[in-house]
Backbone as JSON Lines, residues from 0, in Angstrom:
{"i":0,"aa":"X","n":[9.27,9.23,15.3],"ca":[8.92,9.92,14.06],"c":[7.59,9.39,13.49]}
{"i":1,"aa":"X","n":[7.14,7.64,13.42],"ca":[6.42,7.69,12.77],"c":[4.96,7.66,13.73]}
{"i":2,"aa":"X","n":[5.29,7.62,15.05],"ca":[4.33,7.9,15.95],"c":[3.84,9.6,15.68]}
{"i":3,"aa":"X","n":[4.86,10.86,15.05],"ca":[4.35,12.0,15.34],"c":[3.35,12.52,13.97]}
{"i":4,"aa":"X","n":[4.41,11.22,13.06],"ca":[3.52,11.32,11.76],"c":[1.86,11.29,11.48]}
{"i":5,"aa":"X","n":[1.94,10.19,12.35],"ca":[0.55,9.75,12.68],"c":[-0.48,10.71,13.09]}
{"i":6,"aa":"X","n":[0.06,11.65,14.25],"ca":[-0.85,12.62,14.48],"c":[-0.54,13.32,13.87]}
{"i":7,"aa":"X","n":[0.05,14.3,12.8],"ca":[-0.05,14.98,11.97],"c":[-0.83,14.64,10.92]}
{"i":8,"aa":"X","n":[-1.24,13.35,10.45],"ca":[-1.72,13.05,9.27],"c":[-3.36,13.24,10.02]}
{"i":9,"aa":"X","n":[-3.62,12.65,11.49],"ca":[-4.97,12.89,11.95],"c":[-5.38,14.51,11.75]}
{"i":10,"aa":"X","n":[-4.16,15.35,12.04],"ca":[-4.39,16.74,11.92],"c":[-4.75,17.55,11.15]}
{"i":11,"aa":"X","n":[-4.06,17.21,10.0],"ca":[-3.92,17.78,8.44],"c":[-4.75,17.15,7.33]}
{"i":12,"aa":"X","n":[-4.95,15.98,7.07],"ca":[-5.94,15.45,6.15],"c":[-5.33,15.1,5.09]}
{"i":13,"aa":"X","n":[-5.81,14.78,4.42],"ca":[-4.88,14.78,2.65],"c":[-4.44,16.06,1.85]}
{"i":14,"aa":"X","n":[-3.44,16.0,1.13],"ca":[-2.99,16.74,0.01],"c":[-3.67,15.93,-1.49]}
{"i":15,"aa":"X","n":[-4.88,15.88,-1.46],"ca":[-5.4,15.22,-2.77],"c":[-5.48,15.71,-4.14]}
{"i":16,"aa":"X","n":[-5.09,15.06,-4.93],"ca":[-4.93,15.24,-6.65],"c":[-5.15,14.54,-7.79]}
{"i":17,"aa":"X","n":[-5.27,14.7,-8.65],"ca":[-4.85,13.73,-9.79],"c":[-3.36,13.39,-9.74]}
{"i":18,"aa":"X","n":[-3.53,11.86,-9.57],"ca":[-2.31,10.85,-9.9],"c":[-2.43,10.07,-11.15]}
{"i":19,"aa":"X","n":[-0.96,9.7,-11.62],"ca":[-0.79,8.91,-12.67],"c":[-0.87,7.57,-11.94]}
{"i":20,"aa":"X","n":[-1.49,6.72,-12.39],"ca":[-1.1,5.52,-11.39],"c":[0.13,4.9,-12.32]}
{"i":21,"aa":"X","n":[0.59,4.8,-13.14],"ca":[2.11,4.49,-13.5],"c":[3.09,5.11,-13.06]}
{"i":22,"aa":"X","n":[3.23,6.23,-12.57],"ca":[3.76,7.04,-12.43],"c":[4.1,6.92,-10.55]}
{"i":23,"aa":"X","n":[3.33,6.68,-10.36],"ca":[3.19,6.24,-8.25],"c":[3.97,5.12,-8.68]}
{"i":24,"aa":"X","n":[3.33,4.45,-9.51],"ca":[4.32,2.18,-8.86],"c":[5.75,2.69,-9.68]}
{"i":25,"aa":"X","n":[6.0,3.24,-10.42],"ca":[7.67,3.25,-10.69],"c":[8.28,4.41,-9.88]}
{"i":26,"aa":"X","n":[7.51,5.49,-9.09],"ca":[8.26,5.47,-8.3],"c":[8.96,5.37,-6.98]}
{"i":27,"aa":"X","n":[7.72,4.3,-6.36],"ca":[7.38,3.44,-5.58],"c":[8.71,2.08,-5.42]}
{"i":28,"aa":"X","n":[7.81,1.7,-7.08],"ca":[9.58,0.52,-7.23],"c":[11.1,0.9,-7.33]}
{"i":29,"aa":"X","n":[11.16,2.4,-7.75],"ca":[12.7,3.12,-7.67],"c":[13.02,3.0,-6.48]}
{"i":30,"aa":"X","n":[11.96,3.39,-5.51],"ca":[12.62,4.01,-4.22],"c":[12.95,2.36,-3.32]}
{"i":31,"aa":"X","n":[12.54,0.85,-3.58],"ca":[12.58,-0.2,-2.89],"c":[13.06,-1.46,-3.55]}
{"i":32,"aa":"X","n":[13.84,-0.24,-4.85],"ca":[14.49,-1.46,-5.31],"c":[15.96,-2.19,-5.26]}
{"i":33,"aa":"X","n":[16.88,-0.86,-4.29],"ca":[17.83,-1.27,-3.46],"c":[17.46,-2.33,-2.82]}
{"i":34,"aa":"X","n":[16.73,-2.3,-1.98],"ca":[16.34,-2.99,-0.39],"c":[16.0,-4.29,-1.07]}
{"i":35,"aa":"X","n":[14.98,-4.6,-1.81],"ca":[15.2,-5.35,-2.24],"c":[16.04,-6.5,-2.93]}
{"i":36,"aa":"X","n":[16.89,-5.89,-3.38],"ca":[18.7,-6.18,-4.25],"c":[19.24,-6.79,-2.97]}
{"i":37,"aa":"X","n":[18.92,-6.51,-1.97],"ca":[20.3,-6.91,-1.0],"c":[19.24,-7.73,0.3]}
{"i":38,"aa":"X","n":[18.48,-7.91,0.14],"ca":[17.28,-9.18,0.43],"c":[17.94,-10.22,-0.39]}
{"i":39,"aa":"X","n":[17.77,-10.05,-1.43],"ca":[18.23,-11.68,-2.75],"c":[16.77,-11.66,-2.77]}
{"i":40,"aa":"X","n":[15.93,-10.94,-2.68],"ca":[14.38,-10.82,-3.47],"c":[14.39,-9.98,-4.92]}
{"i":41,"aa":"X","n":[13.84,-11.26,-5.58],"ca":[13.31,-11.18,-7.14],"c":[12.06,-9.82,-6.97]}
{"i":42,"aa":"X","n":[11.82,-8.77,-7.61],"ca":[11.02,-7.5,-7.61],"c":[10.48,-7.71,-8.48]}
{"i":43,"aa":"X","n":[9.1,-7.7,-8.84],"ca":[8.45,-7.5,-10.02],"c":[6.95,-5.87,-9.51]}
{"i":44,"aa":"X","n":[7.11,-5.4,-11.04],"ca":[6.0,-4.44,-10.74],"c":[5.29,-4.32,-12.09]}
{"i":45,"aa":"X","n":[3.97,-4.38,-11.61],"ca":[2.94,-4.46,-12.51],"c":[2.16,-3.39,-13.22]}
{"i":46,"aa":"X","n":[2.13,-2.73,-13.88],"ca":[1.63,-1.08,-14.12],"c":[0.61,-1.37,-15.33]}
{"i":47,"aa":"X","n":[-0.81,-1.07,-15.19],"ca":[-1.48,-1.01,-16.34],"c":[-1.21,-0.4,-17.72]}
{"i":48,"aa":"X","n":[-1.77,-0.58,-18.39],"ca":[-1.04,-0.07,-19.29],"c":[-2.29,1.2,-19.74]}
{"i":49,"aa":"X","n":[-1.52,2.63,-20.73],"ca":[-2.2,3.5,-21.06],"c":[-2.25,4.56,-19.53]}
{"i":50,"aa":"X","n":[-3.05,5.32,-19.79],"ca":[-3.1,6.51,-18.6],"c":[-4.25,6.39,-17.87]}
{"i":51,"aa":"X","n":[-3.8,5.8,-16.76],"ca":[-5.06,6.11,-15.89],"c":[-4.61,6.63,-14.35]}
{"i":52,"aa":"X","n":[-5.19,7.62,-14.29],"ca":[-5.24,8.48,-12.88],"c":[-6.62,7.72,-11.92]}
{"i":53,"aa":"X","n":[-5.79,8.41,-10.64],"ca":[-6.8,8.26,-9.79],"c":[-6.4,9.42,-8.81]}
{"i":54,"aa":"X","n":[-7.62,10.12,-7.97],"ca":[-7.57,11.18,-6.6],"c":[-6.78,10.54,-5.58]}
{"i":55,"aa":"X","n":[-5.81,11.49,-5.19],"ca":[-5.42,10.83,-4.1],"c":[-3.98,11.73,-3.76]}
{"i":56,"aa":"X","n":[-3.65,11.68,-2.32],"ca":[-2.51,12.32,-2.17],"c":[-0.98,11.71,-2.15]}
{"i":57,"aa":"X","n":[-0.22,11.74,-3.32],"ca":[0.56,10.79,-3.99],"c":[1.64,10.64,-2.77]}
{"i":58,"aa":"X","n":[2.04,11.38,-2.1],"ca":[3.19,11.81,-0.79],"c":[2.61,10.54,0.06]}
{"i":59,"aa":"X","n":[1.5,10.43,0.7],"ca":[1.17,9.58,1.6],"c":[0.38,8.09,0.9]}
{"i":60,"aa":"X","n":[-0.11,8.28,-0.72],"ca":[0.18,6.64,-1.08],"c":[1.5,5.97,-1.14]}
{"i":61,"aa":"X","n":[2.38,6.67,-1.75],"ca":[3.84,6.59,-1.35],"c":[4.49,5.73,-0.2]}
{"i":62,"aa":"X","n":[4.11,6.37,0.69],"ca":[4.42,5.74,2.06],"c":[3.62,4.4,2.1]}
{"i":63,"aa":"X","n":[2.46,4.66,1.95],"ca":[1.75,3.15,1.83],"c":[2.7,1.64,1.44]}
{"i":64,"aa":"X","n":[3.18,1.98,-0.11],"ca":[3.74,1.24,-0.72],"c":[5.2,0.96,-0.28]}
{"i":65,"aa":"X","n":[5.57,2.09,0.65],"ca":[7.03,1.72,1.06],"c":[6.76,1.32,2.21]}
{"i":66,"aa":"X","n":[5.6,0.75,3.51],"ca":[5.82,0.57,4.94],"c":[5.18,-1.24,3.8]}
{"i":67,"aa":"X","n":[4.25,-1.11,2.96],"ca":[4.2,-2.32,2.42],"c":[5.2,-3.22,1.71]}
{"i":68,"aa":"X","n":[5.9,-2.25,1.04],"ca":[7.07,-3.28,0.37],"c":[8.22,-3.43,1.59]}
{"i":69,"aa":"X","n":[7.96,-2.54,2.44],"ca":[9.56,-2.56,3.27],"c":[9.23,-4.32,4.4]}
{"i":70,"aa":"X","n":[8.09,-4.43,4.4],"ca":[7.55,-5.18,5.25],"c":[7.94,-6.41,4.6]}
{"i":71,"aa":"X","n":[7.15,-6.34,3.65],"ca":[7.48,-7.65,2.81],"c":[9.1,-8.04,1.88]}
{"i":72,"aa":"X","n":[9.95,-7.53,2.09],"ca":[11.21,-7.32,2.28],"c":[11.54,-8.05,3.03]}
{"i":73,"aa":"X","n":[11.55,-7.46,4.11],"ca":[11.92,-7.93,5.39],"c":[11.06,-9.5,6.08]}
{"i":74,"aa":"X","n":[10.2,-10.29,5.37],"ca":[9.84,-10.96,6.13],"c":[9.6,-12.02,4.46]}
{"i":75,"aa":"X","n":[10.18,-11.88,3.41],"ca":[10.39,-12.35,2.39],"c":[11.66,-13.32,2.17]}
{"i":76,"aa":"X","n":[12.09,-14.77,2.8],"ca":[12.8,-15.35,2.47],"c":[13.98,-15.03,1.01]}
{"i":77,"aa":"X","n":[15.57,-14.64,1.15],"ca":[16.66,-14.87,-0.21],"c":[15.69,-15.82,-1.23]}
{"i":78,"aa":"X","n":[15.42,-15.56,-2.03],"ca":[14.98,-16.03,-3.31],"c":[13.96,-16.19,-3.74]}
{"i":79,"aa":"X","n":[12.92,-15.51,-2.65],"ca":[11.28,-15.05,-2.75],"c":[11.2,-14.12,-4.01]}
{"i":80,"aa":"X","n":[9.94,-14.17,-3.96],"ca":[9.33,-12.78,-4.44],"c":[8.24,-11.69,-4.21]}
{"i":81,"aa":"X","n":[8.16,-10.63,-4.5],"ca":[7.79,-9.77,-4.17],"c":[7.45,-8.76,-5.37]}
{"i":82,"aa":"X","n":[5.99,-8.35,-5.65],"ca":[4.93,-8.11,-6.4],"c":[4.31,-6.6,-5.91]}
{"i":83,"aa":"X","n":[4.76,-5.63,-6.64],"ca":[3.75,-4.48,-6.64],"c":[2.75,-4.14,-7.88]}
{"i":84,"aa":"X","n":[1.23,-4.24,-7.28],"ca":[0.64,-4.3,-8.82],"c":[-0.41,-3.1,-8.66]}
{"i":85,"aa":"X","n":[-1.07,-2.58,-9.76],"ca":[-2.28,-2.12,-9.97],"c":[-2.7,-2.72,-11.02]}
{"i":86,"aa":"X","n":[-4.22,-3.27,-10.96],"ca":[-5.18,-3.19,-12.17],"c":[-6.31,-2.46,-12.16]}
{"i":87,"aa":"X","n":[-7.15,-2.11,-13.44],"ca":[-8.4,-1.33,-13.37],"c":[-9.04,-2.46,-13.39]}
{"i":88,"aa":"X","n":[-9.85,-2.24,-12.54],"ca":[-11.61,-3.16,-12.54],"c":[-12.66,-2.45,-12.53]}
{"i":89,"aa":"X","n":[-13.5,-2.53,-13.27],"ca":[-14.77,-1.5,-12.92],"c":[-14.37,-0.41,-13.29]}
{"i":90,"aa":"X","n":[-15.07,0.5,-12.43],"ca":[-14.53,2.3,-12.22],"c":[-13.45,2.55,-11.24]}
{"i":91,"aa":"X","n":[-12.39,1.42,-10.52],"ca":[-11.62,1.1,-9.82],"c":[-10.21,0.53,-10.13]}
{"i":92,"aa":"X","n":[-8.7,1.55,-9.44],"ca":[-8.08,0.79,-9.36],"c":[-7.99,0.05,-8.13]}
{"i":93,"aa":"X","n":[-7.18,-1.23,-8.53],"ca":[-7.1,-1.98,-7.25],"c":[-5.18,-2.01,-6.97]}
{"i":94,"aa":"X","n":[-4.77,-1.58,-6.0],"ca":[-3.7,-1.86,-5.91],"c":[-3.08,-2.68,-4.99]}
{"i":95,"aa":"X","n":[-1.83,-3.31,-5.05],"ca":[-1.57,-4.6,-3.66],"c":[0.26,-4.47,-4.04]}
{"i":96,"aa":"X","n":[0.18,-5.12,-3.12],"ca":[1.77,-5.66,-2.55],"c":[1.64,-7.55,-2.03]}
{"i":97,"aa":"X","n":[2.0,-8.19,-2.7],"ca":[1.92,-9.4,-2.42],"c":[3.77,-10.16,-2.31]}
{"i":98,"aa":"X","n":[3.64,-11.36,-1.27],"ca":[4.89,-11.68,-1.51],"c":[4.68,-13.14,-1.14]}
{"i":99,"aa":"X","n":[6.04,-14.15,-1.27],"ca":[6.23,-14.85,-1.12],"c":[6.68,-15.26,0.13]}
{"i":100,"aa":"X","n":[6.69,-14.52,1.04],"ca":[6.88,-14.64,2.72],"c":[6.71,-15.61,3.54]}
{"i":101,"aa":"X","n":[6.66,-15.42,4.81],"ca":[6.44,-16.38,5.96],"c":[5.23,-15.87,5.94]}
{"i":102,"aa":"X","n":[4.07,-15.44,5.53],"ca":[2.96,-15.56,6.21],"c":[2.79,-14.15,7.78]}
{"i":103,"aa":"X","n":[1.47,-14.36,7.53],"ca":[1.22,-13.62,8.88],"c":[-0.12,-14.44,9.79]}
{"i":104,"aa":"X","n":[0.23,-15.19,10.73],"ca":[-0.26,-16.15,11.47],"c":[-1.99,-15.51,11.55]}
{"i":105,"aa":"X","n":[-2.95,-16.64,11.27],"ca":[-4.22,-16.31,11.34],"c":[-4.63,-15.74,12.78]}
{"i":106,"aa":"X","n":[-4.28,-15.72,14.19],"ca":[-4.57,-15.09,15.04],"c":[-3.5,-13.79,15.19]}
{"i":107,"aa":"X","n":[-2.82,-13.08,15.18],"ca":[-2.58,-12.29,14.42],"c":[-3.1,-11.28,13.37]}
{"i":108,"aa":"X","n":[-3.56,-11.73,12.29],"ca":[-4.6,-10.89,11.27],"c":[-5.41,-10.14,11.99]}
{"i":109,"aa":"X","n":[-6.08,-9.58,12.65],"ca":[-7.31,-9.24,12.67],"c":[-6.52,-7.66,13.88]}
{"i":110,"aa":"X","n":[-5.69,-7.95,14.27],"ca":[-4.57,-7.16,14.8],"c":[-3.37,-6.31,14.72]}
{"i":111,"aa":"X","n":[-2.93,-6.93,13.7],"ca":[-1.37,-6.59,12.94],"c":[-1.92,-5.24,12.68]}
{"i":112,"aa":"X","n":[-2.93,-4.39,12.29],"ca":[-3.03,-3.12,12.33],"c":[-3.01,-2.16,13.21]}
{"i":113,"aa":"X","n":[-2.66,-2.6,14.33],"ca":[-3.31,-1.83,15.49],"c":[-2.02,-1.29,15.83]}
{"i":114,"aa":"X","n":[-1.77,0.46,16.03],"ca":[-0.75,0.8,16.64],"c":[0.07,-0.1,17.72]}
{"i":115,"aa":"X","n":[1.15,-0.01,17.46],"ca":[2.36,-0.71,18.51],"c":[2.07,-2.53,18.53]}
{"i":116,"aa":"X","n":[1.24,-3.05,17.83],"ca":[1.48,-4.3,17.77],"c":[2.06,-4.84,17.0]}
{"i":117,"aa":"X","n":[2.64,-6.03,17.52],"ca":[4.28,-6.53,16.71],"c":[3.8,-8.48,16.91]}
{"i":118,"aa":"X","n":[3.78,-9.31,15.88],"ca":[3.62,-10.29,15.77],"c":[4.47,-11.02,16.2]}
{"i":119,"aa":"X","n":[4.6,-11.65,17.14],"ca":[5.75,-12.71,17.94],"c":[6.21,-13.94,16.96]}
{"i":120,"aa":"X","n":[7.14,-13.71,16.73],"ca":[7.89,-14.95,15.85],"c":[8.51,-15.67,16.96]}
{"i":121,"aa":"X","n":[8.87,-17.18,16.99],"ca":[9.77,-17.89,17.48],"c":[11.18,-17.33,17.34]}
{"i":122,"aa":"X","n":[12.06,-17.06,18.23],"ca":[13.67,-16.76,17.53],"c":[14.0,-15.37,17.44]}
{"i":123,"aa":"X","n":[12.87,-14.48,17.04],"ca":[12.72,-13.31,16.32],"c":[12.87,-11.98,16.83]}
{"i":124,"aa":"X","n":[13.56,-11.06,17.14],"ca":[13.78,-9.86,18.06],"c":[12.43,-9.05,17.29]}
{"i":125,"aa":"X","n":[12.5,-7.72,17.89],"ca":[11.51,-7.16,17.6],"c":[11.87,-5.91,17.09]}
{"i":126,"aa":"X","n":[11.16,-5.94,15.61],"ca":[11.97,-4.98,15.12],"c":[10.77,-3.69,14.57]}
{"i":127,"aa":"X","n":[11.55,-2.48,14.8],"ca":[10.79,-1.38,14.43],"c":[9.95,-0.75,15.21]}
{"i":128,"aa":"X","n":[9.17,-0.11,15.24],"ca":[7.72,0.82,16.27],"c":[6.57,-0.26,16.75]}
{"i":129,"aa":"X","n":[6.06,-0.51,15.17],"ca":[4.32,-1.59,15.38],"c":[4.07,0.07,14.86]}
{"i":130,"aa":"X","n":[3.98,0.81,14.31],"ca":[3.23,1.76,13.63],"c":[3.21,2.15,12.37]}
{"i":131,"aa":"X","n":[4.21,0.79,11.32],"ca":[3.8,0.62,10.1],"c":[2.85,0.75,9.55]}
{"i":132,"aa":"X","n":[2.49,-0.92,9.92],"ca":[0.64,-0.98,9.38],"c":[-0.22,0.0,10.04]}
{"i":133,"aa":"X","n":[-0.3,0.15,11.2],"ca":[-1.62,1.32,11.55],"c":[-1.19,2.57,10.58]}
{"i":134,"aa":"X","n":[-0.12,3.2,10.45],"ca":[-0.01,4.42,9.51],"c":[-0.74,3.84,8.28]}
{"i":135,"aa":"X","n":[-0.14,2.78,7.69],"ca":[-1.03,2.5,6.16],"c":[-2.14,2.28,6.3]}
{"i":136,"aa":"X","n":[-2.88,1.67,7.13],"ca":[-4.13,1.99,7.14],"c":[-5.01,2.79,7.61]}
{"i":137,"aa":"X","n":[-4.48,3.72,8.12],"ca":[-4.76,5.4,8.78],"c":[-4.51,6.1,7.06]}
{"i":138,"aa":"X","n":[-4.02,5.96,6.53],"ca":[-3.77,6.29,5.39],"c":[-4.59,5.72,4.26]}
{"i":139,"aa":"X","n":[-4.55,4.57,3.8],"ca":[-5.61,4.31,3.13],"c":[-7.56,4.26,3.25]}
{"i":140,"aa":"X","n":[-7.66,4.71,5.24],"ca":[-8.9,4.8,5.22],"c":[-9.21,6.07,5.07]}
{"i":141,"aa":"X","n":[-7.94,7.04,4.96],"ca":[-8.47,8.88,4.65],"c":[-8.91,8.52,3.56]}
{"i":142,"aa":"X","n":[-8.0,7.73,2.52],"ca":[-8.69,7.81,1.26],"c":[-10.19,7.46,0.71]}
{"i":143,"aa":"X","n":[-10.7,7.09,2.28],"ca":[-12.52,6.26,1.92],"c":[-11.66,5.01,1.22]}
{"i":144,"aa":"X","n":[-11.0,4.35,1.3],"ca":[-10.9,2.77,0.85],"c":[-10.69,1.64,2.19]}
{"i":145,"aa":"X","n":[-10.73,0.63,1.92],"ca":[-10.18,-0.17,2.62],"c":[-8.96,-0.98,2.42]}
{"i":146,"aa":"X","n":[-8.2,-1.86,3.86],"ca":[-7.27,-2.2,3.57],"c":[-7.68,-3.81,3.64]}
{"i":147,"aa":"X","n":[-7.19,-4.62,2.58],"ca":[-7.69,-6.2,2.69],"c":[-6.61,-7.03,3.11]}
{"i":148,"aa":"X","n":[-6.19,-7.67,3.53],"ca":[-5.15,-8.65,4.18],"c":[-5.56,-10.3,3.51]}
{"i":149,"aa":"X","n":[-5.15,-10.72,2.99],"ca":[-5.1,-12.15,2.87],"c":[-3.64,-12.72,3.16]}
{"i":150,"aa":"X","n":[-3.43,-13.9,3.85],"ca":[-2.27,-14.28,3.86],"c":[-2.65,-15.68,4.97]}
{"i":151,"aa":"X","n":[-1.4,-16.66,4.1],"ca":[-1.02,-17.34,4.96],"c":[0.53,-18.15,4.92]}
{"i":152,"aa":"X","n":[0.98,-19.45,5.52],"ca":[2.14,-19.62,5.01],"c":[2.31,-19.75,3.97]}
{"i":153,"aa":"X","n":[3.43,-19.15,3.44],"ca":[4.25,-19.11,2.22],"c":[3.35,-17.33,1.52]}
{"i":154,"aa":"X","n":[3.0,-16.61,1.99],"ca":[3.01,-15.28,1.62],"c":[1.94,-14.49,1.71]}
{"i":155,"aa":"X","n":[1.94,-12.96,2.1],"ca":[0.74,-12.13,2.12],"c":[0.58,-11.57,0.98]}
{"i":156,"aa":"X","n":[-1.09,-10.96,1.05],"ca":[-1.29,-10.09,0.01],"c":[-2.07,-8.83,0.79]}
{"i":157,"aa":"X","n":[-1.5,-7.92,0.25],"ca":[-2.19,-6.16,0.66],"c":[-2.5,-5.62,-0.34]}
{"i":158,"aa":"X","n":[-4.65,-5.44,-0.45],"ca":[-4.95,-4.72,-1.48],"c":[-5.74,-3.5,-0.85]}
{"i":159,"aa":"X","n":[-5.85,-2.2,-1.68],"ca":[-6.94,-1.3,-1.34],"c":[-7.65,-0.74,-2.79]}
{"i":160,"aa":"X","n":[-8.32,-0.3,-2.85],"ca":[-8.58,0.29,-3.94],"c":[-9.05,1.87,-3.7]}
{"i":161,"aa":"X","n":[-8.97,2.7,-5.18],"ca":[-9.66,4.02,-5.36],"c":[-9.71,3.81,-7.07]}
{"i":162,"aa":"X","n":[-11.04,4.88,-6.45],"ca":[-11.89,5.05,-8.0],"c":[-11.64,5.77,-8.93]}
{"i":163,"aa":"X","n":[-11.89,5.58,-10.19],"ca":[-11.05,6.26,-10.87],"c":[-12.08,7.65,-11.29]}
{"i":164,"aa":"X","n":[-11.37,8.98,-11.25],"ca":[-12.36,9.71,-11.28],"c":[-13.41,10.16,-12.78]}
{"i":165,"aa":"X","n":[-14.93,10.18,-12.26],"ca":[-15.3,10.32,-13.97],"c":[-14.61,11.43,-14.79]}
{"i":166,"aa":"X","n":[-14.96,10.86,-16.51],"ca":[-14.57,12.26,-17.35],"c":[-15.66,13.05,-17.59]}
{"i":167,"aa":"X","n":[-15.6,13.91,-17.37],"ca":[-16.54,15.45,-17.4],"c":[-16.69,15.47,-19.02]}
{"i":168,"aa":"X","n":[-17.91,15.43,-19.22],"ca":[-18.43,15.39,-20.82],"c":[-19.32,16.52,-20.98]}
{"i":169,"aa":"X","n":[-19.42,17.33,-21.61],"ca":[-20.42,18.35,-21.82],"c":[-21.36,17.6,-22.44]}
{"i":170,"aa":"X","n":[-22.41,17.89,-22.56],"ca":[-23.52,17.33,-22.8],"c":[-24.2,17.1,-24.55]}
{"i":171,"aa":"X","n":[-24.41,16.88,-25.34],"ca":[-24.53,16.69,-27.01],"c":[-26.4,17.39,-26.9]}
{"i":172,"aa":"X","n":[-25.9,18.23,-27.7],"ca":[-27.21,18.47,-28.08],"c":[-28.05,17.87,-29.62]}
{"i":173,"aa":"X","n":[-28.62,17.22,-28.84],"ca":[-29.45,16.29,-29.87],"c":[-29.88,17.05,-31.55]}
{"i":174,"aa":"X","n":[-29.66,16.73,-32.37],"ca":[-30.23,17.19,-34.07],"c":[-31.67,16.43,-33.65]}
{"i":175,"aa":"X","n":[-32.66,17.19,-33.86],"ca":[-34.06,17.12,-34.1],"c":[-34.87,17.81,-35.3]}
């Protein structure tokens, strides 16, 4: 499925709009806050405050935030935590998924995106496709953003950003 997704999303392109960005992280955090509950991971979500939109096709940021939180779930130690945030910076939101995890090994990084690759743990079966991360970032680069990775032991962070779109002002005609 998420291999056919993939080429459908190469096929089709975005469904782009005005988004609430409060409105994406709660219901982002509705949809992963079971999974979380039964991890024994502490959830926190961060939502700016006031209204701010950004372009973007809310169906496939969506997914973003769920192959990101599902990840960090799953690789988030009983009594971790786990962080969905947006802030405005600039003319930009920035959004991330950060956790308190095992880390994702520095040789590794530069890879973990790549269709069908799966990071070898000691002990560890292998779980899922390896077409998580390449979908999210097949996804966040339609959007013209990038995807940033920082991480090491004791937890990752996943940020991308989009801009927030200008407000259309008619123009003042000057009193002279």
């Amino acid at each position: 499925e998420n291999l056919l997704d993939l080429a459908r999303m190469r096929d089709r392109g975005l469904n782009s709009r005005a988004i609430h960005v409060g409105d994406l992280l709660r219901a982002a955090a509705d949809g992963v806050r079971p999974k979380m509950d039964s991890a024994g991971v502490t959830f926190k979500t961060d939502v700016p405050q006031g209204v701010l939109t950004v372009q973007g096709d809310p169906e496939r940021l969506s997914q973003v935030f769920q192959n990101l939180l599902d990840n960090a779930a799953k690789f988030t130690p009983r009594g971790g935590e786990v962080r969905l945030y947006a802030r405005h910076e600039g003319g930009n939101v920035i959004f991330g998924v950060t956790d308190t995890g095992i880390g994702i090994p520095d040789a590794d990084q530069a890879r973990v995106c790549e269709p069908f690759y799966q990071v070898k743990r000691a002990g560890a079966e292998r779980e899922g496709s390896g077409l998580g991360l390449a979908i999210v970032k097949e996804i966040v680069e339609r959007h013209e953003s990038r995807l940033e990775l920082r991480s090491s032991l004791g937890g990752t962070t996943w940020e991308f950003e989009l801009p927030v779109p200008a407000v259309d002002t008619e123009p003042q005609e000057s009193a002279a």
